Amino acid sequence: MRNQVNSSDAISSSDSTDIAIPRAGCFWLILIFEIPSIICSFFILYHFLVSRSLRHALYNHVFIVIALINLVVELTDIVWTLKFYQSNTVWSVAPSFCIAWVYLNEGLHITITLLVAWATIERHILIFHNQWIATKKQIILIHALPLVITLGYGLGYNFIIIVFPPCQNTFDYTQVRCGDPLCFYDDQRASLWDVIIHDLIAAIIIIVFSLALLVRIVMKKRSMHRPMHWRKHRKMTIQLLSISFLYLIIHIPYMLLEFVHSCGVPEEFGAEFVLYGNFFAYFGNLLLPFVCAGSLPELAKKVRHIVLCWRCQARIRPLESSSMTQTAGRKATRLPIIVEK
């Protein structure tokens, strides 16, 4: 995410933009999660796209898009951040690279936020108003079109303000993401629009609709006295609440501080917390694939099956080698039989 301080004077000193964790420590802390997270991302996307039931389930579509975008973040933004922590400089000392890096960080983060917010709204439709998506036309209008609009707005809005800003960006190649050169947000109105629409309203939607979903399901279950009703929609509910909780616990404190700064409070207030918020925001992307995999019973069963197969193979191989050794030993010590004529 961006740092509200965009001028080169504010980011000229590495002491003012680094957290207490050394850069080498940041490198290893991210790398430990990055490798298994990428593997898990490919795993869940493979099963999402290969499995016909998972691929055709409407409630999985928004999370397939989120998982794809998150994988792009892991393979670009986070990899470039690791390179920065390793060498203390950006991968390529060029304005075009800095713009691409900022876009992939800022633009894709906002897009994921908006998609999670839409998912919390859509989940109410899929569970309680499935008659709204009974026909193909209704599916296009109520399910597919909002997803496309949300995706297009998130990517298009950030492409315009980052790639074609109405001002001159300032780059600092000694800072992560070139110092977050977003001169567009020096305009308080633009900054307020971004914080209120993309952060606060999106977060409020996620909180309100997630809690409302849980309350509605519990009340519906009690009123109908049908345990099967809960089992039918438990998968969709757990999937949404898990991802919503991960998003909120990682980003809410930082977003509130951004809003306070946008309202005119000096940047020095909570400046150190902003630095930590920028760093630990990566763990929202790194943990997302594991949350997605754990919230889907089908994937969880496949993971358990794979782990059990590995354990069985690990047990069988030593037994086979020991039995072969014993057989060879018996053959070596066997005396020849002499037949007298």
CSV table of C-alpha atoms in Angstrom, one decimal, residues 65-334:
chain,number,residue,atom,x,y,z
A,65,VAL,CA,-10.3,-13.9,-9.7
A,66,ILE,CA,-8.9,-12.8,-6.3
A,67,ALA,CA,-6.6,-15.8,-6.3
A,68,LEU,CA,-5.3,-15.0,-9.8
A,69,ILE,CA,-4.7,-11.3,-8.9
A,70,ASN,CA,-3.0,-12.3,-5.6
A,71,LEU,CA,-0.7,-14.7,-7.5
A,72,VAL,CA,0.4,-11.8,-9.8
A,73,VAL,CA,1.2,-9.8,-6.7
A,74,GLU,CA,3.2,-12.7,-5.3
A,75,LEU,CA,5.2,-13.1,-8.5
A,76,THR,CA,5.9,-9.4,-9.1
A,77,ASP,CA,5.4,-7.0,-6.2
A,78,ILE,CA,6.6,-9.3,-3.5
A,79,VAL,CA,9.5,-10.8,-5.6
A,80,TRP,CA,10.7,-7.2,-6.4
A,81,THR,CA,10.4,-6.3,-2.7
A,82,LEU,CA,12.6,-9.3,-1.8
A,83,LYS,CA,15.1,-8.2,-4.3
A,84,PHE,CA,15.1,-4.7,-2.8
A,85,TYR,CA,15.7,-6.1,0.8
A,86,GLN,CA,18.5,-8.3,-0.5
A,87,SER,CA,20.4,-5.6,-2.5
A,88,ASN,CA,19.1,-2.3,-0.9
A,89,THR,CA,18.1,-1.0,-4.3
A,90,VAL,CA,15.3,-1.5,-6.8
A,91,TRP,CA,15.5,-4.1,-9.5
A,92,SER,CA,15.7,-1.6,-12.3
A,93,VAL,CA,16.6,2.0,-11.9
A,94,ALA,CA,14.0,3.3,-14.4
A,95,PRO,CA,10.8,5.4,-14.0
A,96,SER,CA,8.8,2.9,-16.1
A,97,PHE,CA,9.8,0.0,-13.7
A,98,CYS,CA,8.8,2.2,-10.7
A,99,ILE,CA,5.4,3.0,-12.2
A,100,ALA,CA,4.8,-0.7,-13.0
A,101,TRP,CA,5.8,-1.7,-9.4
A,102,VAL,CA,3.5,1.0,-7.8
A,103,TYR,CA,0.6,0.0,-10.1
A,104,LEU,CA,0.9,-3.7,-9.2
A,105,ASN,CA,1.1,-2.9,-5.5
A,106,GLU,CA,-1.5,-0.1,-5.2
A,107,GLY,CA,-3.8,-1.0,-8.1
A,108,LEU,CA,-4.1,-4.7,-7.4
A,109,HIS,CA,-4.5,-4.1,-3.6
A,110,ILE,CA,-7.4,-1.8,-4.2
A,111,THR,CA,-8.9,-4.2,-6.8
A,112,ILE,CA,-8.7,-7.1,-4.3
A,113,THR,CA,-10.3,-4.9,-1.6
A,114,LEU,CA,-13.3,-4.1,-3.9
A,115,LEU,CA,-13.7,-7.7,-5.0
A,116,VAL,CA,-13.8,-8.9,-1.3
A,117,ALA,CA,-16.4,-6.2,-0.6
A,118,TRP,CA,-18.5,-7.3,-3.6
A,119,ALA,CA,-18.2,-11.0,-2.5
A,120,THR,CA,-19.8,-10.2,0.8
A,121,ILE,CA,-22.8,-8.6,-0.9
A,122,GLU,CA,-23.1,-11.4,-3.5
A,123,ARG,CA,-23.0,-14.1,-0.9
A,124,HIS,CA,-26.4,-12.9,0.4
A,125,ILE,CA,-27.8,-13.2,-3.1
A,126,LEU,CA,-26.5,-16.7,-3.6
A,127,ILE,CA,-27.7,-18.0,-0.2
A,128,PHE,CA,-31.0,-16.1,0.4
A,129,HIS,CA,-32.1,-14.9,-3.0
A,130,ASN,CA,-31.0,-17.6,-5.4
A,131,GLN,CA,-34.2,-17.0,-7.4
A,132,TRP,CA,-32.6,-13.8,-8.7
A,133,ILE,CA,-30.0,-15.9,-10.6
A,134,ALA,CA,-32.4,-18.6,-11.9
A,135,THR,CA,-31.9,-17.8,-15.6
A,136,LYS,CA,-28.8,-17.2,-17.7
A,137,LYS,CA,-29.7,-13.6,-18.3
A,138,GLN,CA,-30.1,-13.0,-14.5
A,139,ILE,CA,-26.7,-14.7,-13.9
A,140,ILE,CA,-25.1,-12.3,-16.4
A,141,LEU,CA,-26.7,-9.2,-15.0
A,142,ILE,CA,-26.5,-9.9,-11.2
A,143,HIS,CA,-23.5,-12.2,-11.0
A,144,ALA,CA,-21.1,-11.6,-13.9
A,145,LEU,CA,-21.6,-7.9,-14.7
A,146,PRO,CA,-20.9,-6.5,-11.2
A,147,LEU,CA,-17.8,-8.7,-11.1
A,148,VAL,CA,-16.6,-7.3,-14.4
A,149,ILE,CA,-17.4,-3.7,-13.4
A,150,THR,CA,-15.6,-4.0,-10.0
A,151,LEU,CA,-12.6,-5.5,-11.7
A,152,GLY,CA,-12.5,-2.9,-14.5
A,153,TYR,CA,-12.9,0.0,-12.1
A,154,GLY,CA,-10.1,-1.2,-9.8
A,155,LEU,CA,-7.7,-1.8,-12.6
A,156,GLY,CA,-8.7,1.2,-14.8
A,157,TYR,CA,-8.9,3.8,-12.1
A,158,ASN,CA,-5.4,3.1,-10.8
A,159,PHE,CA,-4.0,2.8,-14.3
A,160,ILE,CA,-5.1,6.3,-15.0
A,161,ILE,CA,-3.9,8.0,-11.8
A,162,ILE,CA,-0.6,6.0,-11.7
A,163,VAL,CA,0.5,5.8,-15.3
A,164,PHE,CA,-1.0,9.1,-16.5
A,165,PRO,CA,-1.0,11.4,-13.4
A,166,PRO,CA,-1.7,15.2,-13.9
A,167,CYS,CA,1.6,15.9,-12.0
A,168,GLN,CA,5.2,14.9,-11.9
A,169,ASN,CA,6.1,11.9,-9.8
A,170,THR,CA,9.4,11.9,-7.9
A,171,PHE,CA,11.3,8.6,-7.6
A,172,ASP,CA,13.7,7.4,-4.9
A,173,TYR,CA,15.5,4.3,-6.0
A,174,THR,CA,16.9,3.7,-2.5
A,175,GLN,CA,13.4,3.0,-1.1
A,176,VAL,CA,11.0,0.1,-1.6
A,177,ARG,CA,8.6,0.8,-4.5
A,178,CYS,CA,10.8,3.8,-5.4
A,179,GLY,CA,9.3,5.7,-2.5
A,180,ASP,CA,5.7,5.2,-3.6
A,181,PRO,CA,5.7,8.1,-6.1
A,182,LEU,CA,2.0,8.9,-6.1
A,183,CYS,CA,1.9,12.7,-6.6
A,184,PHE,CA,-1.8,12.4,-7.5
A,185,TYR,CA,-2.6,11.9,-3.8
A,186,ASP,CA,-0.9,15.2,-2.9
A,187,ASP,CA,-4.3,16.6,-3.8
A,188,GLN,CA,-6.4,16.2,-0.6
A,189,ARG,CA,-9.6,15.7,-2.5
A,190,ALA,CA,-8.1,12.8,-4.5
A,191,SER,CA,-6.6,11.4,-1.3
A,192,LEU,CA,-9.9,11.5,0.5
A,193,TRP,CA,-11.7,9.9,-2.4
A,194,ASP,CA,-9.2,7.0,-2.3
A,195,VAL,CA,-9.3,6.5,1.5
A,196,ILE,CA,-13.1,6.9,1.8
A,197,ILE,CA,-14.2,4.9,-1.2
A,198,HIS,CA,-11.5,2.3,-1.5
A,199,ASP,CA,-10.7,1.8,2.2
A,200,LEU,CA,-13.4,2.9,4.6
A,201,ILE,CA,-16.6,2.2,2.6
A,202,ALA,CA,-15.1,-1.1,1.3
A,203,ALA,CA,-14.2,-2.1,4.9
A,204,ILE,CA,-17.6,-1.1,6.2
A,205,ILE,CA,-19.3,-3.2,3.5
A,206,ILE,CA,-17.1,-6.2,4.4
A,207,ILE,CA,-17.8,-5.9,8.1
A,208,VAL,CA,-21.6,-5.2,7.9
A,209,PHE,CA,-22.4,-7.8,5.2
A,210,SER,CA,-20.2,-10.5,6.8
A,211,LEU,CA,-21.8,-10.1,10.2
A,212,ALA,CA,-25.2,-9.8,8.6
A,213,LEU,CA,-24.6,-13.1,6.7
A,214,LEU,CA,-23.7,-14.9,9.9
A,215,VAL,CA,-26.7,-13.6,11.8
A,216,ARG,CA,-29.1,-14.3,8.9
A,217,ILE,CA,-27.9,-17.9,8.6
A,218,VAL,CA,-28.1,-18.6,12.3
A,219,MET,CA,-31.6,-17.1,12.5
A,220,LYS,CA,-32.7,-19.0,9.4
A,221,LYS,CA,-31.4,-22.2,10.8
A,222,ARG,CA,-33.3,-21.8,14.1
A,223,SER,CA,-36.5,-20.8,12.4
A,224,MET,CA,-36.6,-23.6,9.9
A,225,HIS,CA,-35.2,-26.3,12.3
A,226,ARG,CA,-33.4,-27.9,9.4
A,227,PRO,CA,-29.7,-28.9,10.0
A,228,MET,CA,-29.3,-29.6,6.3
A,229,HIS,CA,-30.0,-26.0,5.5
A,230,TRP,CA,-26.8,-25.0,7.4
A,231,ARG,CA,-24.7,-27.7,5.9
A,232,LYS,CA,-25.8,-26.7,2.4
A,233,HIS,CA,-24.4,-23.1,2.8
A,234,ARG,CA,-21.7,-23.7,5.4
A,235,LYS,CA,-19.1,-23.9,2.7
A,236,MET,CA,-19.9,-20.5,1.2
A,237,THR,CA,-20.1,-18.9,4.6
A,238,ILE,CA,-16.8,-20.2,6.0
A,239,GLN,CA,-15.1,-19.3,2.7
A,240,LEU,CA,-16.2,-15.7,2.8
A,241,LEU,CA,-15.8,-15.1,6.6
A,242,SER,CA,-12.3,-16.6,6.6
A,243,ILE,CA,-11.1,-14.2,3.8
A,244,SER,CA,-13.0,-11.2,5.2
A,245,PHE,CA,-11.4,-11.8,8.7
A,246,LEU,CA,-7.9,-12.0,7.2
A,247,TYR,CA,-8.4,-8.8,5.2
A,248,LEU,CA,-9.8,-6.9,8.2
A,249,ILE,CA,-7.3,-7.9,10.8
A,250,ILE,CA,-4.4,-7.0,8.4
A,251,HIS,CA,-5.6,-3.7,6.9
A,252,ILE,CA,-8.2,-2.0,9.2
A,253,PRO,CA,-5.8,-0.3,11.6
A,254,TYR,CA,-3.6,1.0,8.8
A,255,MET,CA,-6.7,2.3,6.8
A,256,LEU,CA,-8.0,4.2,9.8
A,257,LEU,CA,-4.7,5.9,10.2
A,258,GLU,CA,-4.7,6.8,6.5
A,259,PHE,CA,-8.1,8.4,6.9
A,260,VAL,CA,-6.9,10.4,9.9
A,261,HIS,CA,-3.9,11.7,7.9
A,262,SER,CA,-6.2,12.6,5.0
A,263,CYS,CA,-8.3,14.7,7.3
A,264,GLY,CA,-5.4,16.9,8.1
A,265,VAL,CA,-3.7,15.3,11.0
A,266,PRO,CA,0.1,15.6,10.7
A,267,GLU,CA,1.9,12.7,9.1
A,268,GLU,CA,4.1,12.4,12.2
A,269,PHE,CA,1.1,11.0,14.1
A,270,GLY,CA,1.4,7.2,13.8
A,271,ALA,CA,4.3,7.5,11.3
A,272,GLU,CA,6.0,4.4,12.7
A,273,PHE,CA,2.8,2.4,12.7
A,274,VAL,CA,2.4,3.3,9.0
A,275,LEU,CA,5.8,1.8,8.2
A,276,TYR,CA,4.9,-1.4,10.0
A,277,GLY,CA,1.5,-1.4,8.3
A,278,ASN,CA,3.1,-1.2,4.9
A,279,PHE,CA,5.4,-4.1,5.6
A,280,PHE,CA,2.9,-6.5,7.2
A,281,ALA,CA,0.3,-5.8,4.5
A,282,TYR,CA,2.3,-8.3,2.4
A,283,PHE,CA,1.2,-11.0,4.8
A,284,GLY,CA,-2.4,-10.5,3.7
A,285,ASN,CA,-1.3,-11.6,0.2
A,286,LEU,CA,1.0,-14.4,1.5
A,287,LEU,CA,-1.7,-15.9,3.8
A,288,LEU,CA,-4.6,-15.6,1.4
A,289,PRO,CA,-3.9,-18.8,-0.5
A,290,PHE,CA,-3.8,-20.9,2.7
A,291,VAL,CA,-7.1,-19.3,3.9
A,292,CYS,CA,-8.7,-20.1,0.5
A,293,ALA,CA,-7.5,-23.7,0.6
A,294,GLY,CA,-8.5,-24.2,4.3
A,295,SER,CA,-12.0,-22.8,3.7
A,296,LEU,CA,-12.8,-25.3,0.9
A,297,PRO,CA,-13.6,-28.8,2.1
A,298,GLU,CA,-12.8,-30.3,-1.3
A,299,LEU,CA,-9.3,-28.8,-1.3
A,300,ALA,CA,-8.7,-29.7,2.4
A,301,LYS,CA,-9.5,-33.3,1.7
A,302,LYS,CA,-7.1,-33.4,-1.3
A,303,VAL,CA,-4.4,-31.9,0.8
A,304,ARG,CA,-4.9,-34.5,3.5
A,305,HIS,CA,-4.9,-37.2,0.9
A,306,ILE,CA,-1.7,-36.0,-0.6
A,307,VAL,CA,-0.1,-35.8,2.9
A,308,LEU,CA,-1.2,-39.3,3.8
A,309,CYS,CA,0.1,-40.7,0.5
A,310,TRP,CA,3.5,-39.1,1.2
A,311,ARG,CA,3.5,-40.6,4.6
A,312,CYS,CA,2.6,-44.0,3.3
A,313,GLN,CA,5.3,-43.9,0.7
A,314,ALA,CA,7.8,-42.8,3.3
A,315,ARG,CA,6.9,-45.8,5.4
A,316,ILE,CA,6.8,-48.4,2.6
A,317,ARG,CA,10.2,-47.5,1.2
A,318,PRO,CA,12.2,-48.3,4.3
A,319,LEU,CA,10.3,-51.6,4.7
A,320,GLU,CA,11.0,-52.5,1.1
A,321,SER,CA,14.7,-51.7,1.4
A,322,SER,CA,15.0,-53.7,4.7
A,323,SER,CA,13.1,-56.7,3.2
A,324,MET,CA,15.4,-56.7,0.2
A,325,THR,CA,18.4,-56.6,2.4
A,326,GLN,CA,17.2,-59.5,4.4
A,327,THR,CA,16.4,-61.5,1.3
A,328,ALA,CA,19.8,-60.8,-0.2
A,329,GLY,CA,21.4,-61.9,3.1
A,330,ARG,CA,19.6,-65.2,3.1
A,331,LYS,CA,20.6,-65.9,-0.5
A,332,ALA,CA,24.3,-65.1,0.3
A,333,THR,CA,24.4,-67.4,3.3
A,334,ARG,CA,22.5,-70.3,1.6
